[in-house]
Amino acid sequence: MKPTKEALSQLRVVEIGSSAATCYCARLFADFGAEVWKVEPPTGDPLRSSAPLTPGGQSAWFGFLNFNKSSIVIDTADPGAVKRLTLLIEDCDILVDGRDVDGANCPPVDVTAIRQRRPALIYLDVSWFGQDGPYAEFTASDSIVRALAGLIKLVGPVEGPPLHAPDFQTGILAGLWGFIAAASSVFARMQSRAGRSYSLSIFEACISLSEYQLFEAFQRGDVMRRIGINRFWPNFPVGIYETKKGWLGVTTITPPQWRAFCDMLGLPQLRDDPALMLGADRLNHMEQIERLLIPRLRKRTAQQWFEEGLKRKIPIVPVPEMSDLLQDKEKIERGAIVPILLGKERALTAGSMQRLTLTPPRRGGRVPCPGERQAFTNTRPKPTSGSSFLESGSSAEQPLLGTRVIDFSMGWAGPLCTRTLADLGADVIKIEAIQYPDWWRGVDRRPDYVSRQMYEKTLRFCMMNRNKRGITLDLTRPEGLTLAKRLIAGADIVVDNYSVDVLPKLGLGYEVLRMLNPRLVVMSMSAFGKNSAFRDCRAYGSTLEQGSGLPSVVGNANGPPVMSHVAFGDAIGGLNGCAAVLVALIHARETGQGEFIDLAQIECMMPLAAPWIIIQSLCGTSTRYGNRHPQFVPHGCFRCAGEDGWIAVAATDAGMWQRLASVIGQGDWAADPSLKVADRRRSMEDTIDRAIEAWTRTRGADQAMLQLQAASIAAGVVRLPIDLLKDPQLRYRSFFQDVERAFIGLHPQSSIPIREGARPHSIRRAAPVLGEHNTEILTGILGLCEPEIADLKRKGIIGTRMLSEEELSQRRSSQETSTT
């Protein structure tokens, strides 16, 4: 199929206020052809001064967030400013509002009145913590929000301090969620003509990354602690190791992967030790294992180990530097690295990762100068008198109601994509097999684990598969394959995150599916992409982070590359996958044409390092700051009273610095006019940090945070993921919902961070037990009768109990016998 027009070219988006999240949300619309108007004050968006800066003084962060937009300056000093902005908004489809993060001198506008006149307007309002609750008025920054969201405390040396990653993560995460809210509203509007209003909490958006560790700790007890750089509970080894040349990312999860890894290194004593079979067991012997494996890894290069790992199906990958990414021909050819123009500087940065094949995203572009397009024309048709908009807090139907998704995904990334679609109202049918259920039910296939149905008791599976229906089908047999095809023929979307060849080998490749259903949106969420040279490399979320380049900009300047999450790539891949599906779904509804999405999850990680890619392309080098910041001084994690108590503090402007100096008892610093300049403070940053820590050590982390926030200083407790269950902001906003499920009972589930009213969308159903909806789906959708279903059960095509390794071997043997 040849590429056609841009998928979102019919849309006009207006972006007001200043926040990284709203910038990125709007840029994703621009990537697919939407006309995006960025409203700025005469001095420009404050993000234009965000470090790191290019040699020409341009903000690399702003450049990445804003290429392919139009800039219009509206000055509050102009008597006609409000009218001019109101006319611009009335003529758009989507208003993205970041004023609650930074007003950026935006003229006041009455959005409610505009929506009454323009019922089809879609409105997205973004704030750090939401409009209400004890944190609603908190002063924040990227690192402060990540500290509160449980994304910092588990990273770094055991003794501390916890290690920050570069300051560009919340904008990407929340921007993706904002785009999902707005794009799903566009799809819903194509049927109802009514606009919707969503609010988004950046803090809650970040919990997409920490919820896995939160619920694992909830189920297994408060067992998670910081255990060292590049070490994470619950698996080991999952980290980055030095080789003869270069760094190597290693992930061993399943027993076969561990055995293959030990064989590759020539360590039979580790391979054959029954106490080391599972990752959680190996955590208890980390020092012993590393004493043996580290010297072995240093005998060969990272590339040599990678090639050997490919043969053995082990998830290992070289850890690239920024310079390696810029020389990666495959990423350039795929559009993961694209050219942009910042003023007169030509640079490279991360492109759009939603790789739609029929309606591909733009490949690069230019960053607008402030006010370079001042003229706009009102071209939108006026609303008909019968239109009405959905009031905030209304019980309107969810935007994807009536959409059906066939879900072939497992683990975290694919299930998060389809869970989000389900949370937004789609009917998601999850297909598993009793022979090979979702591996997040557990990789242990020993008879005792299976007979006690422990695979039904894993909270991580329940977390990712709520609001779905579940069916088991053996796709390796004709009867199961035929039933799957019949389900697909009546669906709108198919998602898988297997290796690229799995579905095609089963007879479910895209060309087959397209013949079944021409309007079908099909997404393959593989690790490296359909045609990648690395397509056969096994990968987890940790592998994706290791191979993305991000670790090379995390940590201290003289230290190793540092992972900042146990499986960062999964959640990021899942949210990018959801965004991609929604773009394709809008296009399919408009044209009747489905398409294939070739999503490479490793590429989805690259926006998190985008500013450093720009700087590397222009300067030939990039800098690691550890817990410090290229712009804010001071900035870091400071020890508090109590066991492993820490607080993140950032002085984001001169006024905040003066208030901070006063609070910690350094009035002479507050009064010194020379210290208003960040570069002057940087020359004595060690001294400032010691003074802050002398103050924080005498206080508990929560006490210190409240005292600093009372003075409007950006500060946040460095929390563990499990702490979020008691977080006062999340409790106030009813973020966690209690859900009842067989085998587990009542347990908490996190809500999505986008909401249309005061409360989040309700969770409609718990995750399915294995094969729970077999009969419901086979009768209700496919029209099978009871004898036909009984025959499928007898043959093992469907079922409700997982097979143990022994039962699986016996079934394979009987099937082989029957075919000879």
Coordinates of C-alpha atoms in Angstrom, one line a residue, residues 66 117-118 132 151 476 517 547 633 697 723:
N66 CA 7.8 22.4 18.8
R117 CA -20.7 28.6 21.3
R118 CA -18.5 25.9 19.7
D132 CA -7.9 20.0 43.6
L151 CA 10.4 7.1 40.0
T476 CA -1.4 -23.6 16.1
N517 CA -11.1 -6.8 6.9
G547 CA 19.6 0.0 23.8
V633 CA 20.9 25.7 40.7
R697 CA 18.7 16.2 57.9
D723 CA 4.1 4.8 49.3

